[in-house]
Amino acid sequence: MPGIYIHIPFCTRKCAYCDFYSLPASPHLLQRYTQALVADIRRRPHGSFPAAASVYLGGGTPSLLSPAQVGAILDAVAASHDLLPGVEVSVEVNPAPLRAGFARGLAAAGVTRVSLGVQTFQPALLRGLGRRQRPEDVAPAVHQFRRAGISSLGVDLVLGGPGMTTASVAEDLRRTLEMAPEHVSAYLLALEPGTPLARAVAAGRVDLPGEDEEASQYETAREVLTSVGYRHYELSNFALPGHACRHNLGYWEGQDYLGYGPGAVSLVSGVRSMVRADLYSYLREVEAGRPPQRVVLETLGAVDRVRERLLMGLRLTEGVCAAQLEAEFGPEATRPLLAVLQPAAAAGLLEYAGNRVRLTGRGQLLANEVFRALVG
Amino acid sequence: MQEKIRNFSIIAHIDHGKSTLADRLLEATGALSPREMREQFLDKMDLERERGITIKLQPVRLRYRARDGQDYVLNLIDTPGHVDFTYEVSRSLAACEGAVLVVDASQGIEAQTLANVYLAMDQNLEIIGVMNKIDLPGAEPDRVAEEMEEVLGLQREEVLRISAKLGIGIEELLEAIVERIPPPSGDASEPLRALIFDSYFDSYRGAISYLRVFDGQVRKGDRIRMMSSGREFEVTEIGVFTPHMEPVEVLAAGEVGYLAASIKNVKDTRVGDTITSAERPAAAPLPGYRQVKSVVFCGLYPVETSEYDRLRDALEKLRLNDASLQFEPETSEALGLGFRCGFLGLLHLEIVRERLEREYDLELIATAPSVVYQVFLTDGRVVLVDNPARWPNPQYIERVQEPYVKAIVMVPDEYVGGVMELCQERRGTFRNMEYLSPHRVMLTYDVPLAEIVFDFFDALKSRTRGYASFDYELIGYQDANLVKLEILLNGDPVDALSTIVHRDRAYQRGRTLVERLRRIIPRQMYEVAIQAAIGSRVIARESVKARRKDVLAKCYGGDVTRKKKLLEKQKEGKKKMKQIGSIEVPKDAFISVLNVDEDKR
């Protein structure tokens, strides 16, 4: 189902491993940005777009916004776009002490799903990630969202961070399960070039767990979470039945999406474009009544779209339906790409189940081997 | 005319300032306008400039009005300063009557200098001792003058003290060249005899010979004959170096210049050959010509198999200019189609490889260098083996001989222990130790060439903190107890990784080699077993564990484009690996066979 993404490019502090576009924010700037977003959304710069099943506020740190600001943005979305009944509205929240009425305010504004950026419950490991937050703030935040009626709560964890071990991951999972979230994301840390962490590792100041250790941590997460009823529905994502993140599923299933805010990416009818990742240029253009500057990243032909459907779809545990791809894009665009997957299947990284092709358990940890066959 | 000619070379160790001195001579005699002056004019190739070494010779003709009021023609024939090119040096020296020996006033005599001075003495050249860099704070002119007298028998008071950098003593040197170096002898009315001391390929004029006329004369339009091959050509141009090439009417006995004769290939203008007249040939060639032989061999393979033809073209082009480069097609099970190439030595190998990669934009895998072994078979035949992959089955081998060199190392006395230890490790036999001065020692060892080829120079540098100078010459073959050490990946021998080693060292080398390969070969889909074996006996084993994690944990709508690019880049990177069976091996692995000794420290 199509989805709408709204980027909130502000952080009080940049994490050591993050390479997303974000800036420090003042209350004044947050308010100015909210107004610009509202104006931008209300102007419907994309023209017509099918009814959306999800709205996602990501960042950055969307929880820097007040409930009123979130409400204003969501009202603008509802006014300019068709939204399907029961639309999922997610907000990423930093687990800091919540302002009074924040949780209730978000719920009242229409937020249905909250994703908490916990990363780890262990202070030393948090420092290793360059995050200033206190693990003891998580439980009260969860409590407040529950009381406010948020029925879909996610916890984001990092695996493979500096100093992390299989034991520390097991401990993080234990603490996570105490919160009884409906959704858990467990991301193996990716070292992004140019980040402080990447520099520290290159300089030998920080050691990361080795490949074997990372694999064990991932396997631990997979095992622990699936054993207590979570479905492992995507490489890094787990959910109780009915709680998979609908918005993200849209990306993996190849749905169109709209993105608002500097750095946000849209995919509409095979054209992927990005709003220029420059806050002030965005503010200037929108405040002057013009659409923000946009760059086209890619125009996808049939083969590209099949490739992308496979790249994204194979991330899902249920895999991709080959028959459906062929029906949508035709055998000419589909079959050669299915054929390049053969060696990976022979190597036991992929398996076929009826019309579907999907990663095996080993293939999940070696997914790039499969993905590389598809690109280039 | 002949009375006013002086032909000379400059002999110097690397870094002792030869090129700077040559520049000063050009400047002082007005051979180049200031506009044309570039640092180190005579070193033509970029590679030489970058490495500060001279590979090819570039002669130059200087006009000098001496203090006696007379005009002289001084022909400077530059010499390369590396052991790989000893034969070329000897031919350049043979074209001269004198040599200017440049010694650094703080470093003293180095092994390479000594070797070249001996070559000059063998040719009966007049040697003018020059001490350079006297302006530097570390200069010890008295000590070095004493050393020059002790070791080389030069009169210490006749050694000139100069600074090429500052231009001190340049005129005195020019005067000494005029006064002390004899004019060329030889008779212009005799049949033509001219020595080729270098050649290069020019795409318009064909192979150009650099020559020194000993007897007779040569003109444009003359028919000439190469005395080694008997091949004849018609001279299309002759000239001199000013240093730019400048055509002249005639080159007569005593003169130095160049000759073009529409010669298609430098193979027909061999260094050391004698050119004579086809109409009126000389009775005998000038002495000293020999065919240069390759001493070190290695396989060169394109990383991309499809680049084979480009590699062949590039090698052929290089050979146009470098008659000493040998190559023939070779097939390796591991590496596919490539070439077995023969070189004068390790530097020559490196230069060729670097030029192929740099000038022809090729990505190459070089296998470990090998020397030429003489293998005596039980059936009485003797085969020469320059490629470990062609090593005969041990059951048919009666005995093996390997080439030995006399290695000379000059070193401050505090490092003598370290050098002796190194020579011993490298199967050297001690020959001699001599004090050049109270704190400088000359050590002489007989060492198998194969041990020199394996990284000897780097090991020497690291054990003497760069204070040692080193030279060697081939002295012949000796019996040796050698075996072929094979490397197996997942049980299959990889021909390009096998080496010939001494039996006593096989275990150690096998051990370090598999350990090194374990570190170099990245983890793959499946475990990779690395074994070292002699015949069917495995002597060392390591394994590279199967890869367990290779996944992009996050991929959402906003970063698909970037993640796709990342995957493409990874895929591109993998293409640079060599696929051996199902195993991806980085190209460095093949040369790592060379550097095993570095691991021990």
XYZ file of N, CA and C in Angstrom, chain B residues 46-203:
474
model
N 59.756 9.337 -16.794
C 59.108 9.786 -15.560
C 59.485 8.901 -14.396
N 59.475 7.621 -14.697
C 59.758 6.639 -13.671
C 61.119 6.898 -13.032
N 62.082 7.227 -13.879
C 63.417 7.503 -13.363
C 63.385 8.731 -12.487
N 62.706 9.740 -12.987
C 62.635 10.972 -12.247
C 62.026 10.730 -10.872
N 60.940 9.941 -10.856
C 60.266 9.704 -9.597
C 61.114 8.915 -8.626
N 61.789 7.932 -9.134
C 62.545 7.072 -8.239
C 63.951 7.599 -8.011
N 64.307 8.645 -8.724
C 65.638 9.197 -8.559
C 66.711 8.242 -9.024
N 66.361 7.340 -9.913
C 67.387 6.436 -10.432
C 67.500 6.639 -11.926
N 68.596 6.248 -12.478
C 68.780 6.377 -13.906
C 68.780 4.991 -14.507
N 67.959 4.788 -15.476
C 67.899 3.479 -16.090
C 68.565 3.522 -17.457
N 68.115 4.455 -18.269
C 68.642 4.530 -19.627
C 69.670 5.647 -19.716
N 70.569 5.479 -20.647
C 71.623 6.461 -20.793
C 71.203 7.533 -21.781
N 71.557 8.720 -21.506
C 71.291 9.799 -22.442
C 72.590 10.575 -22.610
N 73.241 10.417 -23.735
C 74.522 11.106 -23.915
C 74.318 12.587 -24.238
N 75.352 13.364 -24.053
C 75.273 14.764 -24.426
C 76.664 15.268 -24.842
N 76.640 16.158 -25.820
C 77.896 16.714 -26.328
C 78.014 18.145 -25.814
N 79.104 18.416 -25.090
C 79.313 19.732 -24.502
C 80.449 20.434 -25.230
N 80.292 21.758 -25.442
C 81.401 22.542 -26.026
C 82.026 23.336 -24.904
N 83.336 23.238 -24.802
C 83.975 23.895 -23.662
C 85.247 24.602 -24.111
N 85.319 25.904 -23.830
C 86.572 26.636 -24.098
C 87.403 26.578 -22.830
N 88.527 25.870 -22.926
C 89.343 25.629 -21.745
C 90.228 26.847 -21.456
N 90.913 26.772 -20.311
C 91.767 27.899 -19.927
C 92.922 28.090 -20.890
N 93.256 27.010 -21.665
C 94.327 27.168 -22.655
C 93.828 27.896 -23.895
N 92.557 28.342 -23.860
C 92.024 29.115 -24.978
C 91.488 28.260 -26.109
N 91.648 26.952 -26.015
C 91.201 26.063 -27.085
C 89.765 25.612 -26.826
N 89.017 25.295 -27.915
C 87.668 24.743 -27.786
C 87.725 23.222 -27.803
N 87.032 22.612 -26.859
C 87.000 21.155 -26.769
C 85.564 20.658 -26.905
N 85.449 19.427 -27.402
C 84.157 18.744 -27.408
C 84.201 17.680 -26.319
N 83.318 17.826 -25.346
C 83.274 16.846 -24.263
C 82.004 16.014 -24.426
N 82.181 14.712 -24.648
C 81.006 13.851 -24.750
C 80.766 13.162 -23.419
N 79.653 13.516 -22.804
C 79.289 12.886 -21.533
C 78.323 11.741 -21.816
N 78.747 10.577 -21.385
C 77.893 9.410 -21.564
C 77.451 8.965 -20.190
N 76.209 9.209 -19.900
C 75.687 8.900 -18.573
C 75.532 7.381 -18.445
N 75.643 6.880 -17.222
C 75.501 5.434 -17.029
C 74.395 5.151 -16.029
N 73.671 4.040 -16.216
C 72.667 3.685 -15.208
C 73.377 3.181 -13.962
N 72.762 3.406 -12.821
C 73.460 3.078 -11.583
C 72.929 1.846 -10.901
N 72.566 0.821 -11.630
C 72.033 -0.344 -10.931
C 72.604 -1.633 -11.482
N 72.764 -2.569 -10.581
C 73.410 -3.830 -10.896
C 72.721 -4.570 -12.039
N 71.410 -4.389 -12.177
C 70.713 -5.077 -13.257
C 71.291 -4.692 -14.616
N 71.879 -3.506 -14.670
C 72.303 -2.984 -15.972
C 73.819 -2.936 -16.109
N 74.487 -3.832 -15.394
C 75.944 -3.843 -15.407
C 76.523 -3.936 -16.821
N 75.898 -4.752 -17.637
C 76.422 -4.910 -18.987
C 76.315 -3.596 -19.771
N 75.178 -2.938 -19.633
C 75.014 -1.642 -20.307
C 76.034 -0.639 -19.807
N 76.281 -0.668 -18.498
C 77.281 0.230 -17.933
C 78.637 -0.063 -18.557
N 78.970 -1.340 -18.657
C 80.299 -1.692 -19.169
C 80.455 -1.239 -20.621
N 79.364 -1.289 -21.391
C 79.448 -0.841 -22.794
C 79.569 0.689 -22.880
N 78.876 1.361 -21.991
C 78.997 2.818 -21.982
C 80.421 3.209 -21.628
N 80.967 2.523 -20.641
C 82.336 2.838 -20.233
C 83.303 2.529 -21.366
N 83.017 1.465 -22.118
C 83.903 1.095 -23.215
C 83.935 2.180 -24.288
N 82.911 3.017 -24.312
C 82.864 4.090 -25.304
C 83.667 5.318 -24.866
N 84.243 5.249 -23.679
C 84.923 6.418 -23.106
C 86.415 6.177 -22.919
N 87.129 7.293 -22.712
C 88.530 7.202 -22.309
C 88.702 7.514 -20.832
N 87.673 8.133 -20.254
C 87.808 8.507 -18.848
C 86.484 8.431 -18.118
N 86.596 8.472 -16.790
C 85.379 8.448 -15.981
C 85.537 9.407 -14.816
N 84.432 10.096 -14.513
C 84.416 10.950 -13.339
C 83.704 10.159 -12.248
N 84.436 9.880 -11.186
C 83.862 9.099 -10.098
C 83.360 10.042 -9.015
N 82.050 10.038 -8.788
C 81.472 10.947 -7.808
C 81.181 10.184 -6.515
N 81.749 10.698 -5.416
C 81.511 10.076 -4.113
C 80.954 11.145 -3.179
N 79.957 10.788 -2.440
C 79.330 11.715 -1.492
C 80.296 11.975 -0.324
N 80.505 13.250 -0.012
C 81.516 13.613 0.986
C 81.148 13.182 2.394
N 79.896 12.810 2.612
C 79.586 12.285 3.950
C 79.362 10.777 3.939
N 78.918 10.230 2.821
C 78.628 8.787 2.774
C 79.856 7.927 2.482
N 80.776 8.433 1.706
C 81.917 7.607 1.312
C 81.560 6.661 0.177
N 82.484 5.739 -0.091
C 82.308 4.829 -1.226
C 81.231 3.804 -0.920
N 80.409 3.521 -1.921
C 79.365 2.524 -1.747
C 79.643 1.339 -2.658
N 78.977 0.229 -2.347
C 79.242 -1.010 -3.079
C 79.046 -0.841 -4.584
N 77.959 -0.155 -4.945
C 77.672 0.015 -6.360
C 78.756 0.837 -7.052
N 79.242 1.870 -6.347
C 80.298 2.701 -6.908
C 81.506 1.825 -7.216
N 81.821 1.022 -6.224
C 83.018 0.198 -6.330
C 82.936 -0.713 -7.548
N 81.774 -1.352 -7.699
C 81.603 -2.272 -8.817
C 81.836 -1.541 -10.140
N 81.294 -0.335 -10.242
C 81.439 0.398 -11.504
C 82.847 0.949 -11.706
N 83.496 1.307 -10.606
C 84.895 1.749 -10.738
C 85.753 0.592 -11.242
N 85.494 -0.598 -10.723
C 86.258 -1.754 -11.202
C 86.016 -1.967 -12.683
N 84.752 -1.782 -13.096
C 84.458 -1.906 -14.527
C 85.273 -0.887 -15.325
N 85.346 0.336 -14.814
C 86.090 1.396 -15.505
C 87.583 1.077 -15.532
N 88.083 0.542 -14.424
C 89.492 0.195 -14.378
C 89.809 -0.927 -15.365
N 88.871 -1.892 -15.477
C 89.041 -2.974 -16.447
C 89.196 -2.420 -17.855
N 88.540 -1.310 -18.131
C 88.611 -0.704 -19.472
C 89.799 0.251 -19.592
N 90.630 0.319 -18.547
C 91.783 1.230 -18.535
C 91.392 2.689 -18.671
N 90.267 3.058 -18.079
C 89.862 4.458 -18.175
C 90.642 5.304 -17.173
N 90.856 6.557 -17.546
C 91.433 7.526 -16.621
C 90.318 7.922 -15.638
N 90.606 7.794 -14.346
C 89.543 8.073 -13.375
C 89.821 9.365 -12.625
N 88.846 10.274 -12.685
C 88.958 11.536 -11.957
C 88.064 11.437 -10.719
N 88.671 11.428 -9.561
C 87.916 11.330 -8.322
C 87.301 12.675 -7.956
N 86.005 12.646 -7.645
C 85.322 13.877 -7.270
C 84.534 13.611 -6.001
N 84.678 14.532 -5.054
C 83.914 14.403 -3.832
C 82.833 15.476 -3.870
N 81.575 15.029 -3.817
C 80.455 15.959 -3.972
C 79.814 16.260 -2.617
N 79.034 17.301 -2.606
C 78.270 17.711 -1.416
C 79.180 18.146 -0.270
N 80.293 18.795 -0.612
C 81.189 19.249 0.465
C 80.553 20.365 1.279
N 79.456 20.932 0.778
C 78.797 22.017 1.513
C 77.922 21.500 2.652
N 77.623 20.200 2.656
C 76.706 19.698 3.678
C 77.377 19.613 5.046
N 76.610 19.827 6.100
C 77.197 19.827 7.450
C 77.856 18.489 7.809
N 77.330 17.389 7.320
C 77.888 16.080 7.685
C 79.115 15.678 6.866
N 79.570 16.566 5.994
C 80.666 16.189 5.091
C 81.941 15.896 5.878
N 82.650 14.819 5.473
C 83.944 14.481 6.074
C 84.950 14.315 4.941
N 85.301 15.418 4.297
C 86.118 15.305 3.085
C 87.457 14.585 3.312
N 88.068 14.816 4.464
C 89.377 14.187 4.673
C 89.251 12.675 4.819
N 88.249 12.264 5.599
C 88.055 10.826 5.775
C 87.741 10.167 4.444
N 86.829 10.794 3.663
C 86.415 10.187 2.398
C 87.565 10.188 1.389
N 88.390 11.243 1.406
C 89.548 11.281 0.499
C 90.506 10.138 0.835
N 90.648 9.896 2.125
C 91.517 8.808 2.558
C 90.963 7.465 2.079
N 89.633 7.330 2.231
C 88.989 6.093 1.801
C 89.184 5.881 0.297
N 89.072 6.979 -0.467
C 89.224 6.858 -1.921
C 90.635 6.444 -2.291
N 91.590 6.907 -1.489
C 92.968 6.524 -1.767
C 93.202 5.064 -1.394
N 92.714 4.699 -0.174
C 92.922 3.336 0.332
C 92.272 2.302 -0.574
N 91.005 2.543 -0.884
C 90.228 1.512 -1.558
C 90.439 1.525 -3.067
N 90.576 2.720 -3.646
C 90.604 2.814 -5.107
C 91.978 3.170 -5.656
N 92.882 3.536 -4.757
C 94.229 3.872 -5.210
C 94.308 5.220 -5.913
N 93.323 6.095 -5.653
C 93.423 7.438 -6.236
C 94.316 8.290 -5.326
N 95.030 9.252 -5.898
C 95.822 10.161 -5.072
C 94.872 11.105 -4.343
N 94.980 11.121 -3.000
C 93.969 11.889 -2.279
C 94.030 13.385 -2.619
N 95.252 13.871 -2.939
C 95.307 15.298 -3.244
C 94.754 15.627 -4.633
N 94.576 14.581 -5.452
C 94.009 14.830 -6.783
C 92.475 14.764 -6.796
N 91.889 14.345 -5.679
C 90.430 14.270 -5.609
C 89.863 15.688 -5.543
N 88.959 15.994 -6.484
C 88.363 17.333 -6.521
C 87.241 17.429 -5.514
N 87.141 18.595 -4.863
C 86.067 18.768 -3.888
C 85.064 19.757 -4.456
N 83.851 19.278 -4.661
C 82.860 20.132 -5.308
C 81.522 20.107 -4.569
N 80.671 21.039 -4.978
C 79.260 20.941 -4.606
C 78.466 21.205 -5.881
N 77.924 20.137 -6.422
C 77.175 20.290 -7.681
C 75.963 21.174 -7.446
N 75.407 21.045 -6.259
C 74.200 21.809 -5.962
C 74.490 23.311 -6.011
N 75.623 23.690 -5.379
C 75.941 25.116 -5.321
C 76.819 25.563 -6.486
N 77.256 24.618 -7.314
C 78.089 24.978 -8.463
C 79.551 25.220 -8.086
N 79.982 24.711 -6.943
C 81.386 24.903 -6.528
C 82.269 23.851 -7.197
N 83.367 24.302 -7.798
C 84.365 23.371 -8.340
C 84.027 22.808 -9.704
N 83.000 23.335 -10.355
C 82.584 22.784 -11.651
C 83.629 23.079 -12.735
N 84.162 24.308 -12.704
C 85.135 24.646 -13.739
C 86.415 23.842 -13.578
N 86.845 23.645 -12.313
C 88.034 22.826 -12.056
C 87.833 21.420 -12.620
N 86.604 20.936 -12.458
C 86.320 19.598 -12.966
C 86.430 19.575 -14.495
N 85.865 20.599 -15.158
C 85.937 20.654 -16.626
C 87.399 20.703 -17.084
N 88.208 21.481 -16.367
C 89.639 21.565 -16.702
C 90.318 20.208 -16.539
N 89.952 19.511 -15.434
C 90.571 18.208 -15.181
C 90.214 17.226 -16.286
N 88.962 17.322 -16.753
C 88.529 16.425 -17.831
C 89.390 16.658 -19.072
N 89.631 17.932 -19.395
C 90.435 18.265 -20.581
C 91.884 17.823 -20.398
N 92.415 18.086 -19.197
C 93.839 17.820 -18.986
C 94.161 16.346 -18.773
N 93.305 15.676 -17.971
C 93.704 14.340 -17.527
C 93.164 13.203 -18.397
N 92.031 13.408 -19.033
C 91.499 12.325 -19.862
C 92.128 12.418 -21.248
N 92.669 11.295 -21.732
C 93.342 11.342 -23.038
C 92.333 11.493 -24.168
N 92.736 12.119 -25.274
C 91.856 12.164 -26.435
C 91.713 10.767 -27.020
N 90.643 10.521 -27.760
C 90.465 9.181 -28.332
C 91.558 8.852 -29.341
N 92.002 7.602 -29.366
C 92.905 7.153 -30.423
C 92.022 6.633 -31.546
N 92.536 5.928 -32.473
C 91.700 5.425 -33.565
C 92.026 6.182 -34.830
N 91.709 5.520 -35.949
C 92.158 6.045 -37.236
C 90.957 6.232 -38.158
N 90.733 7.476 -38.572
C 89.582 7.789 -39.410
C 89.689 7.192 -40.809
N 90.895 6.753 -41.202
C 91.040 6.207 -42.551
C 90.857 4.686 -42.580
N 90.784 4.078 -41.414
C 90.563 2.627 -41.332
C 89.099 2.315 -41.665
N 88.780 1.018 -41.886
C 87.365 0.655 -42.050
C 86.578 1.006 -40.793
N 85.299 1.339 -41.000
C 84.437 1.791 -39.893
C 84.278 0.731 -38.814
N 84.476 1.166 -37.555
C 84.096 0.337 -36.397
C 83.478 1.273 -35.366
N 82.172 1.076 -35.108
C 81.492 1.923 -34.121
C 80.767 1.023 -33.127
N 80.891 1.405 -31.869
C 80.295 0.602 -30.796
C 78.897 1.133 -30.465
N 77.911 0.238 -30.449
C 76.565 0.640 -29.999
C 76.541 0.542 -28.477
N 76.299 1.666 -27.807
C 76.231 1.567 -26.346
C 74.808 1.765 -25.822
N 73.904 2.078 -26.708
C 72.495 2.111 -26.310
C 71.656 2.232 -27.565
N 70.367 1.956 -27.435
C 69.482 2.176 -28.568
C 68.081 2.381 -28.036
N 67.280 3.032 -28.841
C 65.881 3.153 -28.448
C 65.041 3.224 -29.702
N 63.741 3.036 -29.521
C 62.878 2.982 -30.681
C 62.117 4.277 -30.864
N 62.194 4.803 -32.063
C 61.490 6.030 -32.419
C 60.481 5.652 -33.501
N 59.221 6.021 -33.276
C 58.207 5.503 -34.204
C 58.361 6.062 -35.621
